[in-house]
Coordinates of C-alpha atoms and ligand atoms in Angstrom, one line a residue:
X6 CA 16.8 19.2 26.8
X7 CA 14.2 17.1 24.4
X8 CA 13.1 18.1 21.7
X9 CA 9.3 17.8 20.5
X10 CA 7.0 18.1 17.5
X11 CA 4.9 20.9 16.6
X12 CA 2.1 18.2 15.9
X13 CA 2.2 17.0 19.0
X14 CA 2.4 12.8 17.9
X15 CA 5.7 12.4 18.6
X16 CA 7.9 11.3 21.5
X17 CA 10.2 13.6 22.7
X18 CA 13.6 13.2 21.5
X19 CA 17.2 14.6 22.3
X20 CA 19.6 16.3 20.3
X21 CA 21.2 14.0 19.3
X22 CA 18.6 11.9 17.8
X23 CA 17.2 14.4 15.8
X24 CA 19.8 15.7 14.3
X25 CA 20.2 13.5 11.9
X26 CA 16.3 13.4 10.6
X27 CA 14.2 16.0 9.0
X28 CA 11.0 16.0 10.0
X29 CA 9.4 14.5 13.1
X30 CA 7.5 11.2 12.3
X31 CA 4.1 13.0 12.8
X32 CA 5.0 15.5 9.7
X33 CA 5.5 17.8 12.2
X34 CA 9.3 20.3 12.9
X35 CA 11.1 19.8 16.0
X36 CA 11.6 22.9 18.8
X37 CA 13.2 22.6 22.2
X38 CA 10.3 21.5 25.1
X39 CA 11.1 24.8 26.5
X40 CA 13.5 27.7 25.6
X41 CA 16.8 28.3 27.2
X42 CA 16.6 31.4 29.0
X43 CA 19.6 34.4 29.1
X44 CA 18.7 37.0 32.0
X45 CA 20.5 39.8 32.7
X46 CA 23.9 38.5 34.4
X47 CA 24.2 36.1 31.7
X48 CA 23.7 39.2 29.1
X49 CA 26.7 40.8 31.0
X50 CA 28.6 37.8 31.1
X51 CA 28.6 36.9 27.2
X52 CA 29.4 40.5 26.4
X53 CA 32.4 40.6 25.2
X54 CA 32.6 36.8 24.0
X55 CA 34.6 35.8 21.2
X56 CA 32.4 33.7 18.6
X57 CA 33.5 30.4 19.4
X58 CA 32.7 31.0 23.1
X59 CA 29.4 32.5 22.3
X60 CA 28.4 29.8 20.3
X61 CA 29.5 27.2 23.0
X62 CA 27.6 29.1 25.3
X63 CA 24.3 28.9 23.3
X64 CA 24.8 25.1 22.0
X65 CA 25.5 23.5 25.5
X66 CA 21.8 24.6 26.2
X67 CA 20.7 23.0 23.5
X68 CA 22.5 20.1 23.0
X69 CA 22.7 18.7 26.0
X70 CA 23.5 14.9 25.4
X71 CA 26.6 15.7 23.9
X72 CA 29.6 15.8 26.4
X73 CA 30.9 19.4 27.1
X74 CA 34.6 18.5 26.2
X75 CA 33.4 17.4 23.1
X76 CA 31.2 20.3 22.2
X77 CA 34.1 22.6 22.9
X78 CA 35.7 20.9 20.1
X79 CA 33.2 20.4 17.4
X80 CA 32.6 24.3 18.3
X81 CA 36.6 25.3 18.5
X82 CA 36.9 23.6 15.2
X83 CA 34.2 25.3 13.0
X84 CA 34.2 28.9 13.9
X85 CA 37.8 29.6 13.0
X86 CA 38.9 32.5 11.1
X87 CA 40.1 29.8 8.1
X88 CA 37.3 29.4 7.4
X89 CA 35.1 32.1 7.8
X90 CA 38.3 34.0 5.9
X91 CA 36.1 35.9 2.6
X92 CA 36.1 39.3 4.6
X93 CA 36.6 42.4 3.3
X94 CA 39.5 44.1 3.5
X95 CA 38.0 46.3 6.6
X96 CA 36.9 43.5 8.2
X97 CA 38.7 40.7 11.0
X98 CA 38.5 37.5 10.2
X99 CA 38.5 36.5 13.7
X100 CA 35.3 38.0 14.5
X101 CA 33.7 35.5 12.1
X102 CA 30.4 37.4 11.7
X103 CA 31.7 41.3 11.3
X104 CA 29.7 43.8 12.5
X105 CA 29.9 46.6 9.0
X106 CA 28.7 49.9 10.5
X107 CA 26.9 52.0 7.6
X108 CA 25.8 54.7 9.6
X109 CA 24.8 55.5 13.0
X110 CA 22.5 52.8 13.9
X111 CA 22.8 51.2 10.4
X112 CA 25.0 48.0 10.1
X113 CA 25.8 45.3 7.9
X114 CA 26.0 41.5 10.0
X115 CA 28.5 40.0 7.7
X116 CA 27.6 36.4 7.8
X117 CA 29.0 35.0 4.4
X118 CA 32.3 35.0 4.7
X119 CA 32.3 31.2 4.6
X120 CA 33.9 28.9 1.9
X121 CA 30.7 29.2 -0.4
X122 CA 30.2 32.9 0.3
X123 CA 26.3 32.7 1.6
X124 CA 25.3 32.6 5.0
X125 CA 24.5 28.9 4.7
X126 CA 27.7 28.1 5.5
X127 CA 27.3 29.4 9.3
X128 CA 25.0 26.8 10.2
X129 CA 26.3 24.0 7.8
X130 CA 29.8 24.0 8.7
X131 CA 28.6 23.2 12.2
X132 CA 26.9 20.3 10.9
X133 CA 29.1 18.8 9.1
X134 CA 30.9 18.3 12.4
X135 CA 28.0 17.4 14.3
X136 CA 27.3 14.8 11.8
X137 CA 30.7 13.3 11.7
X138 CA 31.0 13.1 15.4
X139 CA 27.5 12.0 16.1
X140 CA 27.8 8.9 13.2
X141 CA 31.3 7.5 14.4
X142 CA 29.8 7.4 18.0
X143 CA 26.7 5.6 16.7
X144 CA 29.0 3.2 13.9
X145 CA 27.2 4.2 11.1
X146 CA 27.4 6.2 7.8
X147 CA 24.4 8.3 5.7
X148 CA 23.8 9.5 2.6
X149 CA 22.4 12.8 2.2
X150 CA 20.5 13.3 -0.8
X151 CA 19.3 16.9 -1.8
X152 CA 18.0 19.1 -4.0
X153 CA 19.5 22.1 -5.0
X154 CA 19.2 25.8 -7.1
X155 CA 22.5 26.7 -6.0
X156 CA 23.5 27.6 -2.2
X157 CA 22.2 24.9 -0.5
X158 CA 23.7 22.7 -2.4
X159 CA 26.9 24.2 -2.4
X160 CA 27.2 25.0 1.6
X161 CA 26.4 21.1 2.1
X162 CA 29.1 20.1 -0.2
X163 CA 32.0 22.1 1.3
X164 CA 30.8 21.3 4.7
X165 CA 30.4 17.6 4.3
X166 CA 33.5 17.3 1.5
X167 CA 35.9 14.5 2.9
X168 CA 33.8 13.7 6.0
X169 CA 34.1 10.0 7.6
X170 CA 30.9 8.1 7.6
X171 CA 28.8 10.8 5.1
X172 CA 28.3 10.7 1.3
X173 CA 26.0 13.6 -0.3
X174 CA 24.5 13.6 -3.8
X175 CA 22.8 16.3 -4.6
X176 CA 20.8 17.0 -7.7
X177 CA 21.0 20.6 -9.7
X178 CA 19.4 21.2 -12.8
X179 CA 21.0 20.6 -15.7
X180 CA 22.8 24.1 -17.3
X181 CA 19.9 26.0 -15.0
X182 CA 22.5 27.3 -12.4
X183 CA 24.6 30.1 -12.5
X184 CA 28.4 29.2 -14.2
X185 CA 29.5 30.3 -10.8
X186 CA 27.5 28.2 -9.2
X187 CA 27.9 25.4 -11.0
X188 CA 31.9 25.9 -10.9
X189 CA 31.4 26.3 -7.1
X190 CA 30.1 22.7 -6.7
X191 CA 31.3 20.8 -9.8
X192 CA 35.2 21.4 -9.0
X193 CA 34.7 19.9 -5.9
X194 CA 36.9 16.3 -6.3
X195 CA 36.3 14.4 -3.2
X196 CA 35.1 11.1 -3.7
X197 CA 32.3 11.6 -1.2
X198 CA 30.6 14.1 -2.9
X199 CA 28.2 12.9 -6.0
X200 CA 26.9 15.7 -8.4
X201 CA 24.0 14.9 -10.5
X202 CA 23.1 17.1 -13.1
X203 CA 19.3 16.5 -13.4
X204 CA 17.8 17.1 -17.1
X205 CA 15.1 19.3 -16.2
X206 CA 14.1 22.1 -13.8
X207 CA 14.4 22.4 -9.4
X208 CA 10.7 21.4 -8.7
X209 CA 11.7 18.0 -11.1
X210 CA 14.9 17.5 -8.5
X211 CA 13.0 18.1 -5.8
X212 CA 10.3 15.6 -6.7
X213 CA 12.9 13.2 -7.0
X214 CA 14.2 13.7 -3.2
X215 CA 10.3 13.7 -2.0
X216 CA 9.8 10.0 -3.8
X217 CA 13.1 8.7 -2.7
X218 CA 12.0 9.7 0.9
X219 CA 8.8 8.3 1.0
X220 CA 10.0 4.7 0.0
X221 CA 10.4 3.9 3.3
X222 CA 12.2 0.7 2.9
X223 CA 15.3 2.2 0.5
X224 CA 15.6 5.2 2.6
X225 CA 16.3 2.9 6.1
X226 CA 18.2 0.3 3.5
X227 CA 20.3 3.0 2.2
X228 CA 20.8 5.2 5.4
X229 CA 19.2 8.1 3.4
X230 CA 19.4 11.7 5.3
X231 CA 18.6 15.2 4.6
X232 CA 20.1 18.2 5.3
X233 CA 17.3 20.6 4.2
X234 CA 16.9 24.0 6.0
X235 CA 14.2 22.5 8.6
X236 CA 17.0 21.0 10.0
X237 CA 17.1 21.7 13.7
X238 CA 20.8 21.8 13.9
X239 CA 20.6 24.3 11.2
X240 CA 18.2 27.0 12.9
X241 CA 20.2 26.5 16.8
X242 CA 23.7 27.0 15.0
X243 CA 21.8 30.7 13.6
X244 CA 20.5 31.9 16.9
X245 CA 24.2 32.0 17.7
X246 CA 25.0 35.4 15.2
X247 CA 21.7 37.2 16.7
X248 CA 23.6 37.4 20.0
X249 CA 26.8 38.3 18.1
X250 CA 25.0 41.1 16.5
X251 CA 23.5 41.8 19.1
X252 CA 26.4 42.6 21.1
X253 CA 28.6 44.1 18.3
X254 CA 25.9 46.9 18.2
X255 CA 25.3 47.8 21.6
X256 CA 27.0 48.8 24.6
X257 CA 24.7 48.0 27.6
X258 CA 21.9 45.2 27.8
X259 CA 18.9 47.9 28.1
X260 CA 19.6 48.4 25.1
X261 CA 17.4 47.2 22.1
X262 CA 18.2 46.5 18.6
X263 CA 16.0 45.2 15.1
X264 CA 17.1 42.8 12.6
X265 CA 16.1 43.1 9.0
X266 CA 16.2 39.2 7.3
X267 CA 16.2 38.8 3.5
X268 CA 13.9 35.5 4.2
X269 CA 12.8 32.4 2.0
X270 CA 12.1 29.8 3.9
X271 CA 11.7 31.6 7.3
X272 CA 15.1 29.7 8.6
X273 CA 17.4 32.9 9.1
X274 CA 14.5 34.7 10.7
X275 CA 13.0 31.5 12.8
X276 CA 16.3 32.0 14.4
X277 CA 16.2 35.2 15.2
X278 CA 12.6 34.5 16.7
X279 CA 13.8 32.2 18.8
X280 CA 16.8 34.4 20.3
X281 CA 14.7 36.9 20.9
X282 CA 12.4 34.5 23.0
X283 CA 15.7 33.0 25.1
X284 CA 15.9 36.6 26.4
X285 CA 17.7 38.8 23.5
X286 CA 15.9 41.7 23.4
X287 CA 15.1 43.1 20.1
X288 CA 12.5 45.2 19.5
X289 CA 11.6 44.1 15.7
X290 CA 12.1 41.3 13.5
X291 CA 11.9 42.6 9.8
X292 CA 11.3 39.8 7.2
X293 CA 11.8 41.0 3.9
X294 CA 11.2 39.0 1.0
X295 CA 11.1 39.7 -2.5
X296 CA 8.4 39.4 -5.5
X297 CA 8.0 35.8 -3.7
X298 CA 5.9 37.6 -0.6
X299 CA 3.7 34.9 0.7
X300 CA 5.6 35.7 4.3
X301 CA 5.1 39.9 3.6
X302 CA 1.0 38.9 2.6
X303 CA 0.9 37.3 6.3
X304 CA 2.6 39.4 8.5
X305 CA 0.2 42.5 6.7
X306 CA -2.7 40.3 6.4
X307 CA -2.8 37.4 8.6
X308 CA -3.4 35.3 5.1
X309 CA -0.9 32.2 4.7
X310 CA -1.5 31.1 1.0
X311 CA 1.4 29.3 0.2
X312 CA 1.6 30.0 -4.2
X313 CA 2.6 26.3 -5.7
X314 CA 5.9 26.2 -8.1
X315 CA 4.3 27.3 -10.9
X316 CA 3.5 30.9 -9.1
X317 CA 6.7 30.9 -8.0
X318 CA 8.9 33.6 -9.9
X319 CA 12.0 33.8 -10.8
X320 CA 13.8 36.8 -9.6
X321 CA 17.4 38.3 -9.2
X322 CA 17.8 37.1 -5.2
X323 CA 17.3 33.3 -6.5
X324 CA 17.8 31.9 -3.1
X325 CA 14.3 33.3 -1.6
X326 CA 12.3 32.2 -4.8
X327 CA 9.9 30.0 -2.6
X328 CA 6.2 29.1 -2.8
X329 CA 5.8 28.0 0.8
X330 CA 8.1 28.9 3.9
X331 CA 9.1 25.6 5.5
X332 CA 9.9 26.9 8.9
X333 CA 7.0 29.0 9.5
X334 CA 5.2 25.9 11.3
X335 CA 7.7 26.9 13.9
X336 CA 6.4 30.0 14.4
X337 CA 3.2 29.6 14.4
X338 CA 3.4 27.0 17.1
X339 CA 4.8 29.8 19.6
X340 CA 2.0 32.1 18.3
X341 CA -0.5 29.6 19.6
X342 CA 0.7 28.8 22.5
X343 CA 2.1 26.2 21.5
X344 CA -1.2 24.3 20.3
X345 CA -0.3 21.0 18.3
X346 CA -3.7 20.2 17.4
X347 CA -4.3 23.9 16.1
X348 CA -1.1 23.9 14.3
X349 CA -2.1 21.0 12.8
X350 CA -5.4 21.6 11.8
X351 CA -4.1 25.1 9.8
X352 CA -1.5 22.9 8.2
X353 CA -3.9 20.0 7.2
X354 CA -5.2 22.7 5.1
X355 CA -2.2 23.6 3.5
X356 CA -1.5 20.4 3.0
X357 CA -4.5 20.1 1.0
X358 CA -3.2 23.6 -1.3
X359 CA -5.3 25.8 0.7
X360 CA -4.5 29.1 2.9
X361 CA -5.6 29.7 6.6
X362 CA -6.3 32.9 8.2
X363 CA -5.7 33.6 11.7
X364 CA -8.1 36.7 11.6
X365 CA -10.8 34.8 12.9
X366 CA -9.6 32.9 15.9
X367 CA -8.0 36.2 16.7
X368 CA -4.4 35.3 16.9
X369 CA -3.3 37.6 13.9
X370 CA -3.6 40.4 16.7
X371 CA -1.0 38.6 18.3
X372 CA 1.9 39.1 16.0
X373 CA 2.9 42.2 16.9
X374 CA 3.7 40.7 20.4
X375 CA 6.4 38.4 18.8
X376 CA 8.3 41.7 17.1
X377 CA 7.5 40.8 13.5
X378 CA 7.3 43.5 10.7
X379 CA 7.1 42.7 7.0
X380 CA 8.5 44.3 3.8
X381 CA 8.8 43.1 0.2
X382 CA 11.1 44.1 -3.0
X383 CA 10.8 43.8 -6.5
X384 CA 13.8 44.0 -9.2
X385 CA 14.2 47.9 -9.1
X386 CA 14.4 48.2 -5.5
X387 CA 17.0 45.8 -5.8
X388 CA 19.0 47.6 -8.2
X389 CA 18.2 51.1 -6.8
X390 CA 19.1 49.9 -3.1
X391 CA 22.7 48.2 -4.7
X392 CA 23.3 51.9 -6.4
X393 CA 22.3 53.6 -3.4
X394 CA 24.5 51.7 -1.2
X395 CA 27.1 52.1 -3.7
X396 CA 26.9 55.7 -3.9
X397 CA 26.4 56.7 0.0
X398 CA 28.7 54.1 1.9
X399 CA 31.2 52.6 -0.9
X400 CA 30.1 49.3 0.0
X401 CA 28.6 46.4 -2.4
X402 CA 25.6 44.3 -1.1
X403 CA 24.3 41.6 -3.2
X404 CA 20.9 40.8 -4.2
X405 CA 19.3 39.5 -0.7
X406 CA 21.1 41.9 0.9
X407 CA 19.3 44.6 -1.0
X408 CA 16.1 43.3 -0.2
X409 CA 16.8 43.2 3.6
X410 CA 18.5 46.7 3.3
X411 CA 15.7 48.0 1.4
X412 CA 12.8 46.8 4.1
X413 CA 15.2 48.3 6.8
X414 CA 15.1 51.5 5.7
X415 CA 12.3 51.6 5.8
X416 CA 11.5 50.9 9.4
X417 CA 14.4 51.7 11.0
X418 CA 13.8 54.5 14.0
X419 CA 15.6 56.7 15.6
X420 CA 17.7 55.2 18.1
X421 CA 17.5 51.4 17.7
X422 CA 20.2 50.1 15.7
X423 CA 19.1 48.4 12.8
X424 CA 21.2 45.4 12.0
X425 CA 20.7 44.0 8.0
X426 CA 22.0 40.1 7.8
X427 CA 24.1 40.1 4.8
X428 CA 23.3 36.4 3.1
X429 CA 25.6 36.2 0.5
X430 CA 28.6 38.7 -1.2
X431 CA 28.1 40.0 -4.1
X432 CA 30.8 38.4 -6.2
X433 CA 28.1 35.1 -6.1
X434 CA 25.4 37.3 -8.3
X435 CA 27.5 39.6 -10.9
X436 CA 25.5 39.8 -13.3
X437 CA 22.9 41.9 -11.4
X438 CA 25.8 44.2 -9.7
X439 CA 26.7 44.6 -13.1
X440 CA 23.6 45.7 -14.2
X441 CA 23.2 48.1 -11.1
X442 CA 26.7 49.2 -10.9
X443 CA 28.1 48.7 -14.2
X444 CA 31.4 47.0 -12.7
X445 CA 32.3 43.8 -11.2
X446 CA 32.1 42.7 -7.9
X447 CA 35.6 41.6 -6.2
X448 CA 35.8 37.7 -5.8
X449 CA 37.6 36.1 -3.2
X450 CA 40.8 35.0 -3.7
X451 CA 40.7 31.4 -5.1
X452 CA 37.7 31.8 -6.9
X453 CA 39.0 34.4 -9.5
X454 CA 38.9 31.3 -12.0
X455 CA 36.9 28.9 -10.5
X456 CA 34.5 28.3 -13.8
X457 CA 38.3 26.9 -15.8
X458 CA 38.7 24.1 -12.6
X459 CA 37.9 20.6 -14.2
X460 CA 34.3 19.5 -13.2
X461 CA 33.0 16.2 -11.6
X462 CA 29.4 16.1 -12.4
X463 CA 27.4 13.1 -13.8
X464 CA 24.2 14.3 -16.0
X465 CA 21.4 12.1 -15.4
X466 CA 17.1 12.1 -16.8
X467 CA 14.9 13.0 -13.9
X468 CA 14.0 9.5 -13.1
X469 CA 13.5 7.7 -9.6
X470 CA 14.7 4.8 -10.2
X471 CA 17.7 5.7 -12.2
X472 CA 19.1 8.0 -9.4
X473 CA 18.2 5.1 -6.4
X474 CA 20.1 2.6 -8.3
X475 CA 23.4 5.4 -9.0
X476 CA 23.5 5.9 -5.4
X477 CA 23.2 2.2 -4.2
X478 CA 26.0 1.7 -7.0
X479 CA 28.2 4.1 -5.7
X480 CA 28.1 3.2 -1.8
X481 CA 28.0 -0.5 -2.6
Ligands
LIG513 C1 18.9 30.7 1.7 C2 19.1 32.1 1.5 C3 18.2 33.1 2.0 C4 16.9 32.8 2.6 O1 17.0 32.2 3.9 P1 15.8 31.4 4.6 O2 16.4 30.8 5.8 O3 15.4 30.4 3.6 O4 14.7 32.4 4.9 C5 18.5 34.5 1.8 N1 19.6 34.8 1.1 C6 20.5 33.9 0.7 C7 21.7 34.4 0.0 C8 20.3 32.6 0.8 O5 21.2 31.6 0.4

C-alpha cells in the first residue's frame, strides 16, 4: 500500500515513511492510493472480533511495510483494557470502546476511556508505539513540537511519556487552560516530556510551531516532528472504532447504521468517511459542530469559508473551536474524484483567505452520495441536551458529546441505529456540567486530586528563537 498526496506532486510513499511527517512535500495530506476493501465474508468474519483483533485486521491493510508479527504486537500492546480502563461502572473495560445503549437505536460509542479521558487517546496511544518501533528500526530519535489548548497536548504526552528515541515539547498558553488541564499535563515527570508555558494566547503557540517548521535547516538539524491531527497514523488508528461500533450495534451485515461526530477538524469524522468507503455500510455521517460551523455552512451550502482566529469563538466544547478544518482536503479529494489539480486549485484559494463553492462546478450535488448530514449547537443546546440526557437516561455526556447528541436527535430515523461518538467524559469540563446539572461530574480514580500533584512546566515569552534554542539545549 503507498500512500499519495491530495496535490498530486508527490511520490508515493509507504507507511512507514509517512508516518513520521505531517504534510506531504507538495502541501498537500496523504490517503491510501486506493482503499482497502471489506465485502461481505470479511463483514461476517470480523463480527464478533475483539478490539485488538479488529484493529489488526484493519492496520495490516494499511500498513503494509511493517512485518505482521510485529504489528500484532504494537496492536496487542495498545488496545489493552489498562489502559483504556476510565469506564463506567456499566461498562467492560475489555471492550475498549463500549457500546452505551440509550434507547432503542440510540447509543453512546464510548471512546474516551483512555489515560487523558478524550478520544485522542484512541489514535495516539497507537502512535506512540508506532513511533517508537518505527525510530529504533531506522536509529534515530525526534522531537515533536506542538501546540496545544488542552487535549491534544495532553493525549501526545501520555502516549509518548518515557518513549525511547522521542522527546515532545509542547507549548500551552500561559494560565489560559483549564486547572484540570493544566494538572493533566504539568504533573507529568518524565524527562522526555518538556512543557512550555507560552505567555500569550493558542494562535501565538501555534505561530511559533508554523515558524519553527518552515526553517528548514533547524527542523532536519533538530529532527523536528509533528504529531498534529492530519497525521495519517492518526485518522487509520480511528477507522478502527467505526467497525467496532458498527458491529456492537447490529446483528447482521444488511444492516445499516449512522454516526453523529462532534467535529473540529474533520479527523474523527474523515475516519468515519473513510470506513464507510472500505465497505462499512452506514447510511449517514452526521458532523455536528458547535457555534464554530464553518463544516455545518458547507455541508447546507456548499460554501467552504474557513473564519481566521480572530472569528473563531470561544465556546464551552473548547476542543472544536476551529477556524479552518484541516482534514477536509481529504474529503474533498474523494468528492472529486480524486482530482489533485482541482483540489488544489480550491485550496490555493483558501490559502490566499478566501472560500470556494462547489455549487458551480456541480459537485455540491454530490455530497449527499458520500452520506454526509450537518448540524450545529450553540451554548443552550449544550446545556439543555446535558439536562435532558441527565433527566431521561441517568447518564452524563460532556460538552462535545452534547453537540453530537444534540445533531443526532435530530436526524435519527426510525430503524437505523444512531451511534453518538462520545469524545471526552465529563469529569474533563465541570464547570459546564455544573452549570447544567448543578453537581459534579465523577473523575476517574487517580485524578480526584490531580490539580495538588507538583508541576513541571517552564514559562517562557512567545519568541522563536527563545523556544529553538530551549529545545536544542535540552536534547544537546
Ligand atoms: C479533538 C476533539 C474533537 C474534534 O475532533 P476533530 O477530529 O478535530 O474533528 C471533539 N471532541 C473532543 C473532546 C476533542 O478533543
Amino acid at each position: 500500500m503507498k500512500y499519495i498526496s491530495t496535490r498530486g506532486q508527490s511520490p508515493a510513499q509507504s507507511f512507514s515513511e509517512i508516518l513520521l511527517g505531517g504534510l506531504a512535500p507538495d502541501g498537500g495530506l496523504y490517503l491510501p492510493e486506493t482503499y482497502p476493501q471489506f465485502d461481505a465474508a470479511d463483514l461476517s468474519r470480523m463480527r464478533g472480533m475483539n478490539y485488538r483483533d479488529l484493529a489488526f485486521e484493519i492496520l495490516s491493510r494499511f500498513a503494509t511495510d511493517i512485518p505482521s508479527a510485529d504489528l500484532r504486537d504494537i496492536v496487542d500492546r495498545t488496545y489493552t483494557a489498562e489502559v483504556y480502563c476510565n469506564t463506567r461502572p456499566t461498562e467492560d473495560a475489555e471492550d475498549i470502546t463500549p457500546l452505551h445503549t440509550l434507547e432503542e437505536d440510540l447509543h453512546l460509542l464510548c471512546l474516551s476511556n483512555g489515560p487523558t479521558i478524550a478520544f485522542k487517546d484512541m489514535a495516539m496511544q497507537l502512535l506512540g508505539n508506532l513511533f517508537e518501533y518505527v525510530l529504533a528500526k531506522a536509529g534515530r530519535g525526534i522531537n515533536i513540537l506542538g501546540a496545544t489548548s488542552g487535549d491534544t497536548g495532553s493525549a501526545a504526552e501520555y502516549a509518548m511519556r518515557g518513549k525511547q528515541g522521542i522527546n515532545v515539547f509542547m507549548l500551552s498558553p500561559h494560565e489560559k487552560m483549564s486547572r484540570f488541564q493544566a494538572a493533566q499535563m504539568f504533573s507529568l515527570q518524565d524527562e522526555n516530556i518538556h512543557n512550555i508555558a507560552v505567555r500569550g494566547v493558542f494562535d501565538d503557540c501555534q505561530d511559533i510551531v508554523k515558524a519553527v517548521s518552515n526553517d528548514h535547516e533547524f527542523k532536519q538539524a533538530n529532527q523536528i516532528g509533528a504529531v498534529n491531527s492530519i497525521n495519517w497514523g492518526r485518522i487509520a488508528a480511528q477507522v478502527i472504532y467505526y467497525f467496532k461500533g458498527y458491529f456492537a450495534a447490529t446483528t447482521a451485515n444488511e444492516q445499516k447504521v449512522s454516526f453523529s461526530v462532534p467535529s473540529g477538524n474533520f479527523g474523527n469524522v474523515c475516519a468515519g468517511h473513510i470506513a464507510r468507503m472500505m465497505g462499512l455500510p452506514v447510511k449517514h455521517l452526521l458532523v455536528a459542530t458547535n457555534e464554530n460551523d464553518v463544516l455545518d455552512e458547507f455541508f447546507r451550502t456548499g460554501v467552504y469559508r474557513p473564519r481566521g482566529s480572530v472569528n473563531t469563538y470561544h465556546t464551552s466544547s473548547p476542543s472544536m473551536d476551529i477556524s479552518k478544518a484541516s482534514n477536509f482536503e481529504r474529503f474533498v479529494f474523494d468528492l472529486t474524484g480524486r482530482d489533485a489539480t482541482q483540489v488544489s486549485d480550491l485550496w490555493g484559494a483558501v490559502e490566499q483567505g478566501g472560500a470556494f463553492d462547489l455549487n458551480e462546478s456541480g459537485l455540491f450535488a454530490k455530497v449527499g452520495d458520500f452520506g454526509f448530514q450537518s448540524g450545529s449547537s450553540a451554548h443552550s443546546d449544550r446545556i439543555n441536551t446535558i439536562i435532558g440526557a441527565w433527566t431521561v437516561w441517568r447518564v452524563m455526556i460532556d460538552t462535545h458529546t452534547a453537540d453530537g447528541l444534540k445533531v443526532a436527535l435530530e436526524y435519527r430515523e426510525k430503524g437505523v441505529p444512531m451511534i453518538v461518538l462520545e469524545t471526552a467524559l465529563p469529569a474533563k469540563f465541570e464547570e459546564t456540567i455544573r452549570e447544567a446539572l448543578d453537581r459534579d461530574p465523577v473523575r476517574p480514580a487517580g485524578m480526584e486530586n490531580i490539580e495538588d500533584l507538583p508541576q513541571r512546566f517552564e514559562v517562557m515569552d512567545a519568541d522563536v528563537d527563545a523556544i529553538k534554542q530551549f529545545v536544542v539545549e535540552q536534547t544537546a
